[in-house]
mmCIF file of C-alpha atoms in Angstrom:
data_model
loop_
_atom_site.group_PDB
_atom_site.id
_atom_site.type_symbol
_atom_site.label_atom_id
_atom_site.label_comp_id
_atom_site.label_asym_id
_atom_site.label_seq_id
_atom_site.Cartn_x
_atom_site.Cartn_y
_atom_site.Cartn_z
ATOM 1 C CA MET A 681 103.797 132.548 96.416
ATOM 2 C CA SER A 682 102.824 128.931 97.090
ATOM 3 C CA GLN A 683 102.977 126.660 94.067
ATOM 4 C CA LEU A 684 102.022 123.051 93.574
ATOM 5 C CA PHE A 685 103.030 120.663 90.805
ATOM 6 C CA VAL A 686 100.770 117.637 90.426
ATOM 7 C CA PRO A 687 102.399 114.788 88.471
ATOM 8 C CA GLN A 688 100.015 113.392 85.884
ATOM 9 C CA GLY A 689 98.520 110.101 87.043
ATOM 10 C CA TYR A 690 100.307 110.205 90.405
ATOM 11 C CA VAL A 691 99.517 107.328 92.758
ATOM 12 C CA SER A 692 101.365 106.819 96.032
ATOM 13 C CA LEU A 693 103.166 103.473 96.038
ATOM 14 C CA LEU A 694 102.597 103.056 99.782
ATOM 15 C CA SER A 695 99.619 103.625 102.038
ATOM 16 C CA VAL A 696 99.821 106.246 104.787
ATOM 17 C CA LYS A 697 100.473 103.531 107.381
ATOM 18 C CA GLU A 698 103.187 101.914 105.233
ATOM 19 C CA THR A 699 104.679 105.352 104.600
ATOM 20 C CA GLU A 700 104.913 106.152 108.314
ATOM 21 C CA TYR A 701 106.684 102.864 108.947
ATOM 22 C CA ALA A 702 109.029 103.312 105.977
ATOM 23 C CA ILE A 703 109.986 106.803 107.187
ATOM 24 C CA VAL A 704 111.248 105.298 110.453
ATOM 25 C CA MET A 705 113.162 102.619 108.545
ATOM 26 C CA ILE A 706 114.881 105.151 106.297
ATOM 27 C CA LYS A 707 115.836 107.487 109.117
ATOM 28 C CA ASP A 708 117.168 104.733 111.375
ATOM 29 C CA PHE A 709 119.126 103.046 108.594
ATOM 30 C CA PHE A 710 120.589 106.149 106.967
ATOM 31 C CA GLN A 711 121.807 107.865 110.138
ATOM 32 C CA LEU A 712 123.628 104.710 111.224
ATOM 33 C CA ALA A 713 125.187 104.388 107.769
ATOM 34 C CA LEU A 714 126.248 108.053 107.828
ATOM 35 C CA SER A 715 127.665 107.777 111.336
ATOM 36 C CA THR A 716 129.832 104.774 110.520
ATOM 37 C CA GLU A 717 130.882 106.055 107.083
ATOM 38 C CA LEU A 718 132.201 109.417 108.363
ATOM 39 C CA ASN A 719 133.065 108.573 112.008
ATOM 40 C CA LEU A 720 130.326 110.767 113.451
ATOM 41 C CA THR A 721 129.016 110.717 117.027
ATOM 42 C CA ARG A 722 125.416 111.760 117.659
ATOM 43 C CA VAL A 723 124.929 114.853 119.841
ATOM 44 C CA THR A 724 121.938 116.790 121.113
ATOM 45 C CA ALA A 725 121.261 120.090 119.352
ATOM 46 C CA PRO A 726 119.464 123.347 120.171
ATOM 47 C CA LEU A 727 116.143 124.397 118.724
ATOM 48 C CA PHE A 728 116.985 128.062 119.326
ATOM 49 C CA VAL A 729 120.066 130.223 119.923
ATOM 50 C CA PRO A 730 120.611 133.741 121.331
ATOM 51 C CA GLN A 731 119.894 136.509 118.854
ATOM 52 C CA GLY A 732 122.699 138.817 117.731
ATOM 53 C CA ILE A 733 125.791 136.655 118.304
ATOM 54 C CA GLY A 734 126.200 135.350 114.747
ATOM 55 C CA LEU A 735 125.497 131.723 115.620
ATOM 56 C CA ASN A 736 122.336 131.212 113.567
ATOM 57 C CA ASP A 737 122.476 130.320 109.891
ATOM 58 C CA ASP A 738 121.737 133.460 107.869
ATOM 59 C CA LEU A 739 120.856 131.460 104.733
ATOM 60 C CA ASN A 740 120.791 134.085 101.945
ATOM 61 C CA GLY A 741 120.821 136.994 104.393
ATOM 62 C CA VAL A 742 117.230 138.076 103.776
ATOM 63 C CA GLU A 743 115.155 135.381 105.492
ATOM 64 C CA ARG A 744 113.673 136.383 108.837
ATOM 65 C CA ALA A 745 114.348 134.132 111.805
ATOM 66 C CA VAL A 746 111.443 133.310 114.094
ATOM 67 C CA SER A 747 112.245 134.988 117.425
ATOM 68 C CA PHE A 748 110.769 135.244 120.903
ATOM 69 C CA PRO A 749 111.624 136.933 124.239
ATOM 70 C CA VAL A 750 112.518 134.859 127.304
ATOM 71 C CA LYS A 751 110.609 136.065 130.360
ATOM 72 C CA ASP A 752 113.072 134.679 132.923
ATOM 73 C CA MET A 753 116.043 136.294 131.137
ATOM 74 C CA LYS A 754 114.726 139.867 131.114
ATOM 75 C CA ASP A 755 113.095 139.295 127.718
ATOM 76 C CA LYS A 756 116.405 138.422 126.081
ATOM 77 C CA PRO A 757 115.547 137.502 122.458
ATOM 78 C CA MET A 758 116.117 133.997 121.094
ATOM 79 C CA GLU A 759 115.929 132.787 117.495
ATOM 80 C CA ILE A 760 114.640 129.482 116.156
ATOM 81 C CA VAL A 761 117.530 128.076 114.131
ATOM 82 C CA HIS A 762 117.527 128.075 110.343
ATOM 83 C CA SER A 763 120.198 125.383 110.523
ATOM 84 C CA LEU A 764 123.149 124.516 112.760
ATOM 85 C CA ALA A 765 125.844 125.378 110.209
ATOM 86 C CA LYS A 766 127.878 127.499 112.642
ATOM 87 C CA TRP A 767 126.790 126.010 115.969
ATOM 88 C CA LYS A 768 128.312 122.648 115.013
ATOM 89 C CA ARG A 769 131.756 124.137 114.506
ATOM 90 C CA VAL A 770 131.712 125.557 118.017
ATOM 91 C CA LYS A 771 130.488 122.197 119.331
ATOM 92 C CA VAL A 772 133.245 120.065 117.786
ATOM 93 C CA THR A 773 135.809 122.593 119.025
ATOM 94 C CA ASP A 774 134.446 122.319 122.558
ATOM 95 C CA LEU A 775 134.533 118.529 122.310
ATOM 96 C CA LYS A 776 138.209 118.687 121.215
ATOM 97 C CA LEU A 777 137.649 116.063 118.519
ATOM 98 C CA ALA A 778 140.644 114.880 116.500
ATOM 99 C CA PRO A 779 140.792 115.231 112.709
ATOM 100 C CA GLY A 780 138.811 112.479 111.041
ATOM 101 C CA PHE A 781 136.049 112.463 113.643
ATOM 102 C CA GLY A 782 132.909 114.514 113.988
ATOM 103 C CA ILE A 783 129.298 114.830 115.074
ATOM 104 C CA TYR A 784 125.817 114.584 113.635
ATOM 105 C CA THR A 785 122.485 115.636 115.043
ATOM 106 C CA ASP A 786 118.772 115.864 114.308
ATOM 107 C CA MET A 787 118.168 119.490 113.369
ATOM 108 C CA ASN A 788 114.646 120.895 113.503
ATOM 109 C CA ALA A 789 114.053 124.391 112.185
ATOM 110 C CA ILE A 790 111.340 126.831 111.209
ATOM 111 C CA ARG A 791 111.829 128.917 108.072
ATOM 112 C CA ALA A 792 108.909 131.313 108.061
ATOM 113 C CA ASP A 793 109.868 132.956 104.760
ATOM 114 C CA GLU A 794 110.038 129.720 102.767
ATOM 115 C CA GLU A 795 107.967 129.674 99.572
ATOM 116 C CA LEU A 796 105.779 126.617 100.015
ATOM 117 C CA ASP A 797 105.661 124.091 97.195
ATOM 118 C CA ASN A 798 106.244 120.373 96.609
ATOM 119 C CA ILE A 799 109.666 120.363 98.244
ATOM 120 C CA HIS A 800 109.715 123.419 100.550
ATOM 121 C CA SER A 801 108.072 123.525 103.961
ATOM 122 C CA LEU A 802 107.959 125.865 106.953
ATOM 123 C CA TYR A 803 109.319 122.943 108.957
ATOM 124 C CA VAL A 804 112.846 121.792 108.142
ATOM 125 C CA ASP A 805 114.285 118.543 109.457
ATOM 126 C CA GLN A 806 117.744 117.408 108.504
ATOM 127 C CA TRP A 807 120.791 115.585 109.709
ATOM 128 C CA ASP A 808 123.345 118.301 110.402
ATOM 129 C CA TRP A 809 126.882 116.921 110.522
ATOM 130 C CA GLU A 810 130.361 118.338 111.072
ATOM 131 C CA LEU A 811 133.723 116.631 110.556
ATOM 132 C CA VAL A 812 137.043 117.891 111.930
ATOM 133 C CA LEU A 813 139.776 118.279 109.308
ATOM 134 C CA ASP A 814 143.504 118.722 109.376
ATOM 135 C CA GLU A 815 144.535 122.056 107.862
ATOM 136 C CA THR A 816 146.145 120.173 104.965
ATOM 137 C CA GLU A 817 142.751 118.681 104.042
ATOM 138 C CA ARG A 818 141.215 121.980 102.923
ATOM 139 C CA THR A 819 141.132 120.726 99.321
ATOM 140 C CA VAL A 820 138.552 119.887 96.680
ATOM 141 C CA TYR A 821 139.895 116.319 96.785
ATOM 142 C CA LYS A 822 138.827 115.936 100.416
ATOM 143 C CA LEU A 823 135.453 117.403 99.531
ATOM 144 C CA ARG A 824 134.983 114.816 96.789
ATOM 145 C CA GLU A 825 136.071 112.007 99.085
ATOM 146 C CA VAL A 826 133.433 112.842 101.687
ATOM 147 C CA VAL A 827 130.729 113.339 99.052
ATOM 148 C CA LYS A 828 131.455 109.854 97.712
ATOM 149 C CA GLY A 829 131.104 108.483 101.240
ATOM 150 C CA ILE A 830 127.707 110.103 101.672
ATOM 151 C CA TYR A 831 126.633 108.835 98.265
ATOM 152 C CA ARG A 832 127.536 105.292 99.324
ATOM 153 C CA CYS A 833 125.132 105.751 102.247
ATOM 154 C CA LEU A 834 122.402 106.823 99.822
ATOM 155 C CA LYS A 835 122.999 103.773 97.647
ATOM 156 C CA ARG A 836 122.837 101.400 100.613
ATOM 157 C CA THR A 837 119.630 103.009 101.849
ATOM 158 C CA GLU A 838 118.066 102.736 98.410
ATOM 159 C CA PHE A 839 118.728 98.984 98.331
ATOM 160 C CA TYR A 840 117.482 98.610 101.925
ATOM 161 C CA ILE A 841 114.110 100.101 100.966
ATOM 162 C CA TYR A 842 113.899 98.110 97.722
ATOM 163 C CA ASP A 843 114.621 94.896 99.638
ATOM 164 C CA ARG A 844 111.548 95.561 101.804
ATOM 165 C CA TYR A 845 109.341 97.280 99.223
ATOM 166 C CA PRO A 846 110.141 95.693 95.815
ATOM 167 C CA ILE A 847 107.689 98.054 94.112
ATOM 168 C CA ILE A 848 110.238 100.856 94.705
ATOM 169 C CA THR A 849 113.008 99.913 92.285
ATOM 170 C CA PRO A 850 116.520 101.454 92.596
ATOM 171 C CA ILE A 851 117.312 104.289 90.192
ATOM 172 C CA LEU A 852 120.500 105.899 91.553
ATOM 173 C CA PRO A 853 123.533 105.487 89.247
ATOM 174 C CA ASP A 854 126.535 103.540 90.519
ATOM 175 C CA GLU A 855 128.662 106.684 90.778
ATOM 176 C CA ILE A 856 127.991 110.348 91.464
ATOM 177 C CA THR A 857 129.247 112.867 88.886
ATOM 178 C CA PHE A 858 131.125 116.014 89.918
ATOM 179 C CA VAL A 859 130.644 119.261 87.987
ATOM 180 C CA TYR A 860 131.680 122.854 88.689
ATOM 181 C CA ALA A 861 129.100 125.627 88.747
ATOM 182 C CA GLU A 862 131.597 127.711 86.742
ATOM 183 C CA ASP A 863 131.768 125.096 83.967
ATOM 184 C CA LEU A 864 127.990 124.782 83.854
ATOM 185 C CA GLN A 865 127.615 128.520 83.402
ATOM 186 C CA LYS A 866 130.204 128.572 80.617
ATOM 187 C CA SER A 867 128.618 125.616 78.825
ATOM 188 C CA TYR A 868 125.033 126.852 79.148
ATOM 189 C CA PRO A 869 125.154 130.646 79.556
ATOM 190 C CA ALA A 870 121.607 131.100 78.233
ATOM 191 C CA LEU A 871 120.120 128.822 80.886
ATOM 192 C CA SER A 872 119.231 129.761 84.448
ATOM 193 C CA PRO A 873 121.009 127.925 87.305
ATOM 194 C CA LYS A 874 117.915 125.777 87.929
ATOM 195 C CA GLU A 875 117.710 124.889 84.250
ATOM 196 C CA ARG A 876 121.378 123.865 84.314
ATOM 197 C CA GLU A 877 120.705 121.697 87.355
ATOM 198 C CA ASN A 878 117.795 120.013 85.589
ATOM 199 C CA LEU A 879 119.935 119.343 82.534
ATOM 200 C CA VAL A 880 122.857 117.674 84.340
ATOM 201 C CA ALA A 881 120.702 115.894 86.918
ATOM 202 C CA GLU A 882 118.630 114.249 84.195
ATOM 203 C CA LYS A 883 121.761 113.413 82.209
ATOM 204 C CA TYR A 884 123.744 111.818 85.055
ATOM 205 C CA GLY A 885 121.108 110.840 87.640
ATOM 206 C CA ALA A 886 123.191 112.118 90.562
ATOM 207 C CA VAL A 887 125.550 115.098 90.557
ATOM 208 C CA PHE A 888 127.506 117.201 92.986
ATOM 209 C CA ILE A 889 127.786 120.812 91.833
ATOM 210 C CA ILE A 890 130.932 122.444 93.243
ATOM 211 C CA GLY A 891 131.234 126.158 93.937
ATOM 212 C CA ILE A 892 127.911 127.461 95.261
ATOM 213 C CA GLY A 893 127.930 131.109 96.312
ATOM 214 C CA SER A 894 130.834 132.592 94.406
ATOM 215 C CA PRO A 895 130.047 134.978 91.524
ATOM 216 C CA LEU A 896 130.337 133.263 88.141
ATOM 217 C CA ALA A 897 131.396 134.717 84.790
ATOM 218 C CA ASP A 898 128.051 136.484 84.421
ATOM 219 C CA GLY A 899 128.490 138.102 87.832
ATOM 220 C CA LYS A 900 125.805 135.973 89.480
ATOM 221 C CA ALA A 901 126.200 133.099 91.923
ATOM 222 C CA HIS A 902 124.792 129.714 90.989
ATOM 223 C CA ASP A 903 122.747 129.865 94.192
ATOM 224 C CA GLY A 904 122.747 131.792 97.449
ATOM 225 C CA ARG A 905 125.125 130.851 100.244
ATOM 226 C CA ALA A 906 125.960 132.717 103.442
ATOM 227 C CA PRO A 907 129.505 134.148 103.626
ATOM 228 C CA ASP A 908 130.436 132.793 107.027
ATOM 229 C CA TYR A 909 130.354 129.003 107.006
ATOM 230 C CA ASP A 910 131.047 127.345 103.606
ATOM 231 C CA ASP A 911 134.198 128.355 101.733
ATOM 232 C CA TRP A 912 133.056 129.289 98.227
ATOM 233 C CA SER A 913 135.846 131.737 97.336
ATOM 234 C CA THR A 914 139.088 129.750 97.666
ATOM 235 C CA GLU A 915 140.743 128.619 94.437
ATOM 236 C CA THR A 916 140.833 124.840 94.097
ATOM 237 C CA GLY A 917 144.103 124.661 92.177
ATOM 238 C CA ASP A 918 142.514 123.479 88.930
ATOM 239 C CA GLY A 919 141.252 126.807 87.664
ATOM 240 C CA HIS A 920 138.061 126.847 89.703
ATOM 241 C CA ARG A 921 136.775 128.341 92.948
ATOM 242 C CA GLY A 922 134.822 126.826 95.769
ATOM 243 C CA LEU A 923 135.205 124.112 98.395
ATOM 244 C CA ASN A 924 131.487 123.509 98.794
ATOM 245 C CA GLY A 925 128.517 122.307 96.798
ATOM 246 C CA ASP A 926 125.093 120.701 96.505
ATOM 247 C CA LEU A 927 124.266 117.021 96.092
ATOM 248 C CA ILE A 928 121.457 116.739 93.561
ATOM 249 C CA VAL A 929 119.591 113.761 92.098
ATOM 250 C CA TRP A 930 117.055 113.445 89.316
ATOM 251 C CA ASN A 931 113.542 113.064 90.677
ATOM 252 C CA PRO A 932 111.406 111.045 88.223
ATOM 253 C CA VAL A 933 108.171 111.785 90.092
ATOM 254 C CA LEU A 934 108.539 115.575 89.899
ATOM 255 C CA ASN A 935 110.593 115.389 86.695
ATOM 256 C CA CYS A 936 113.232 117.812 87.976
ATOM 257 C CA ALA A 937 116.543 118.166 89.776
ATOM 258 C CA PHE A 938 116.140 117.432 93.481
ATOM 259 C CA GLU A 939 118.613 118.714 96.088
ATOM 260 C CA LEU A 940 119.224 116.309 98.962
ATOM 261 C CA SER A 941 122.188 117.936 100.642
ATOM 262 C CA SER A 942 124.302 121.065 100.865
ATOM 263 C CA MET A 943 127.809 120.807 102.297
ATOM 264 C CA GLY A 944 131.295 122.205 102.207
ATOM 265 C CA ILE A 945 134.664 122.785 103.783
ATOM 266 C CA ARG A 946 134.247 125.624 106.243
ATOM 267 C CA VAL A 947 135.847 129.042 105.990
ATOM 268 C CA SER A 948 139.306 129.753 107.316
ATOM 269 C CA PRO A 949 140.030 133.145 108.902
ATOM 270 C CA ASP A 950 141.345 134.393 105.547
ATOM 271 C CA SER A 951 138.419 133.154 103.454
ATOM 272 C CA LEU A 952 135.949 134.487 106.036
ATOM 273 C CA ARG A 953 137.422 137.992 105.679
ATOM 274 C CA THR A 954 137.304 137.669 101.895
ATOM 275 C CA GLN A 955 133.686 136.528 101.801
ATOM 276 C CA LEU A 956 132.466 139.083 104.334
ATOM 277 C CA THR A 957 134.064 141.762 102.162
ATOM 278 C CA ILE A 958 132.476 140.395 98.967
ATOM 279 C CA ARG A 959 129.049 140.463 100.646
ATOM 280 C CA ASN A 960 129.599 143.865 102.275
ATOM 281 C CA CYS A 961 129.014 142.624 105.806
ATOM 282 C CA THR A 962 132.400 143.050 107.504
ATOM 283 C CA GLU A 963 130.572 144.310 110.605
ATOM 284 C CA ARG A 964 129.957 140.648 111.456
ATOM 285 C CA GLU A 965 133.626 140.303 112.385
ATOM 286 C CA LYS A 966 132.739 141.628 115.844
ATOM 287 C CA LEU A 967 130.122 138.959 116.573
ATOM 288 C CA PHE A 968 130.799 136.062 118.954
ATOM 289 C CA PHE A 969 131.152 133.327 116.333
ATOM 290 C CA HIS A 970 133.109 135.376 113.827
ATOM 291 C CA SER A 971 135.557 136.826 116.329
ATOM 292 C CA LYS A 972 136.361 133.333 117.652
ATOM 293 C CA LEU A 973 136.962 132.095 114.125
ATOM 294 C CA LEU A 974 139.151 135.055 113.168
ATOM 295 C CA LYS A 975 141.276 134.534 116.282
ATOM 296 C CA GLY A 976 141.863 130.914 115.278
ATOM 297 C CA ASP A 977 139.887 129.530 118.220
ATOM 298 C CA LEU A 978 137.680 127.207 116.143
ATOM 299 C CA ALA A 979 138.650 123.860 114.662
ATOM 300 C CA GLN A 980 138.921 123.520 110.902
ATOM 301 C CA THR A 981 135.944 121.491 109.745
ATOM 302 C CA MET A 982 133.691 120.554 106.895
ATOM 303 C CA GLY A 983 130.012 119.854 107.262
ATOM 304 C CA GLY A 984 126.542 120.059 105.857
ATOM 305 C CA GLY A 985 122.912 119.158 106.109
ATOM 306 C CA ILE A 986 120.975 116.241 104.622
ATOM 307 C CA GLY A 987 117.229 116.725 104.387
ATOM 308 C CA GLN A 988 115.384 113.965 106.234
ATOM 309 C CA SER A 989 111.923 114.542 104.782
ATOM 310 C CA ARG A 990 113.400 115.082 101.322
ATOM 311 C CA LEU A 991 115.371 111.856 101.573
ATOM 312 C CA CYS A 992 112.204 109.972 102.542
ATOM 313 C CA MET A 993 110.276 111.760 99.804
ATOM 314 C CA TYR A 994 112.831 110.664 97.200
ATOM 315 C CA PHE A 995 113.214 107.051 98.305
ATOM 316 C CA LEU A 996 109.455 106.532 98.703
ATOM 317 C CA ARG A 997 108.682 108.253 95.360
ATOM 318 C CA LYS A 998 106.426 110.885 96.898
ATOM 319 C CA ALA A 999 105.127 113.947 95.074
ATOM 320 C CA HIS A 1000 104.984 116.312 98.065
ATOM 321 C CA ILE A 1001 107.171 116.778 101.124
ATOM 322 C CA GLY A 1002 103.985 116.899 103.184
ATOM 323 C CA GLU A 1003 103.667 113.152 102.519
ATOM 324 C CA THR A 1004 106.772 112.552 104.657
ATOM 325 C CA GLN A 1005 106.445 115.220 107.374
ATOM 326 C CA VAL A 1006 103.752 117.110 109.257
ATOM 327 C CA SER A 1007 103.544 120.844 108.581
ATOM 328 C CA VAL A 1008 100.940 123.434 107.600
ATOM 329 C CA TRP A 1009 99.980 124.378 104.076
ATOM 330 C CA PRO A 1010 97.672 126.888 102.379
ATOM 331 C CA GLU A 1011 94.075 125.666 102.212
ATOM 332 C CA THR A 1012 94.100 125.761 98.428
ATOM 333 C CA MET A 1013 97.178 123.524 98.328
ATOM 334 C CA CYS A 1014 95.613 121.059 100.771
ATOM 335 C CA GLN A 1015 92.521 120.841 98.570
ATOM 336 C CA GLN A 1016 94.575 120.403 95.405
ATOM 337 C CA CYS A 1017 96.556 117.607 97.048
ATOM 338 C CA ALA A 1018 93.396 115.886 98.234
ATOM 339 C CA ASN A 1019 91.925 116.045 94.728
ATOM 340 C CA ALA A 1020 95.129 114.580 93.259
ATOM 341 C CA GLY A 1021 95.446 111.705 95.743
ATOM 342 C CA ILE A 1022 98.471 113.271 97.460
ATOM 343 C CA MET A 1023 98.014 112.258 101.091
ATOM 344 C CA LEU A 1024 99.477 114.966 103.345
ATOM 345 C CA LEU A 1025 100.368 113.736 106.819
#
């Protein structure tokens, strides 16, 4: 069900025209910062992939992909991507990139089953990136290192916008804090995962929660994660599990935790088998992507997605993602936004 939160007394700091210009500034600046920070080359990406080969992102395994038949290919079905989580790993393998180098791309997706609210849209735009690793780098220490690099890009972008729009003052802390989903659950067992996120995001300003997808002490995962791209089951060597996580900041406009990115070290053949077994979907082993991975034909990588509209929404202090992208919304939500001075594009 669609839900809208209207911040009391909300007033957009920028006009629609200023917002459109600032969106371009943020996107141009951040992608260059990301590219140079992580040694990423820009590549062109697909909007759709063949159905039934295991290449699309399955998200939580229940969301329906938008599909269509191709007339000139005997009605062969294609799917609009949910994200490029698995496609990128095939791409960097084909490019034969060396460890320490990778790719990024503009990913555009349609998620028809998304519950529409202030931060969720049918239209998803993000920078999808993938970095080739040496096998010895499959560690939580490498994960932290890359997260810190991405956070530096966020900090630079925040100053860049402030330098041009002084009304938007910087609020990100100097450093990002790392916490394990397992430790959060143990410390706050009575709280829901979202309540735990709100608590630590407000406390620290910016956090990276490690271990998204693996069952916690209460038998539930902190949040959903597909079994076939991020590694959320491998032990980290310090009593925890998971080589992936979410980058979350505190959003003072919406007064809640605000996810900007999801990322992780990708599954190895062994962790893929483990996670497919945990999720009771070992039949996927026969699919194109999974069979290549299990045979050792894909490079070891880490990667993730960084929401473009969310990033703009955060840096421009917007109350609704529709203020930084064009999509469609329920009529009642459009009217509520209009009444509250939230200017949907």
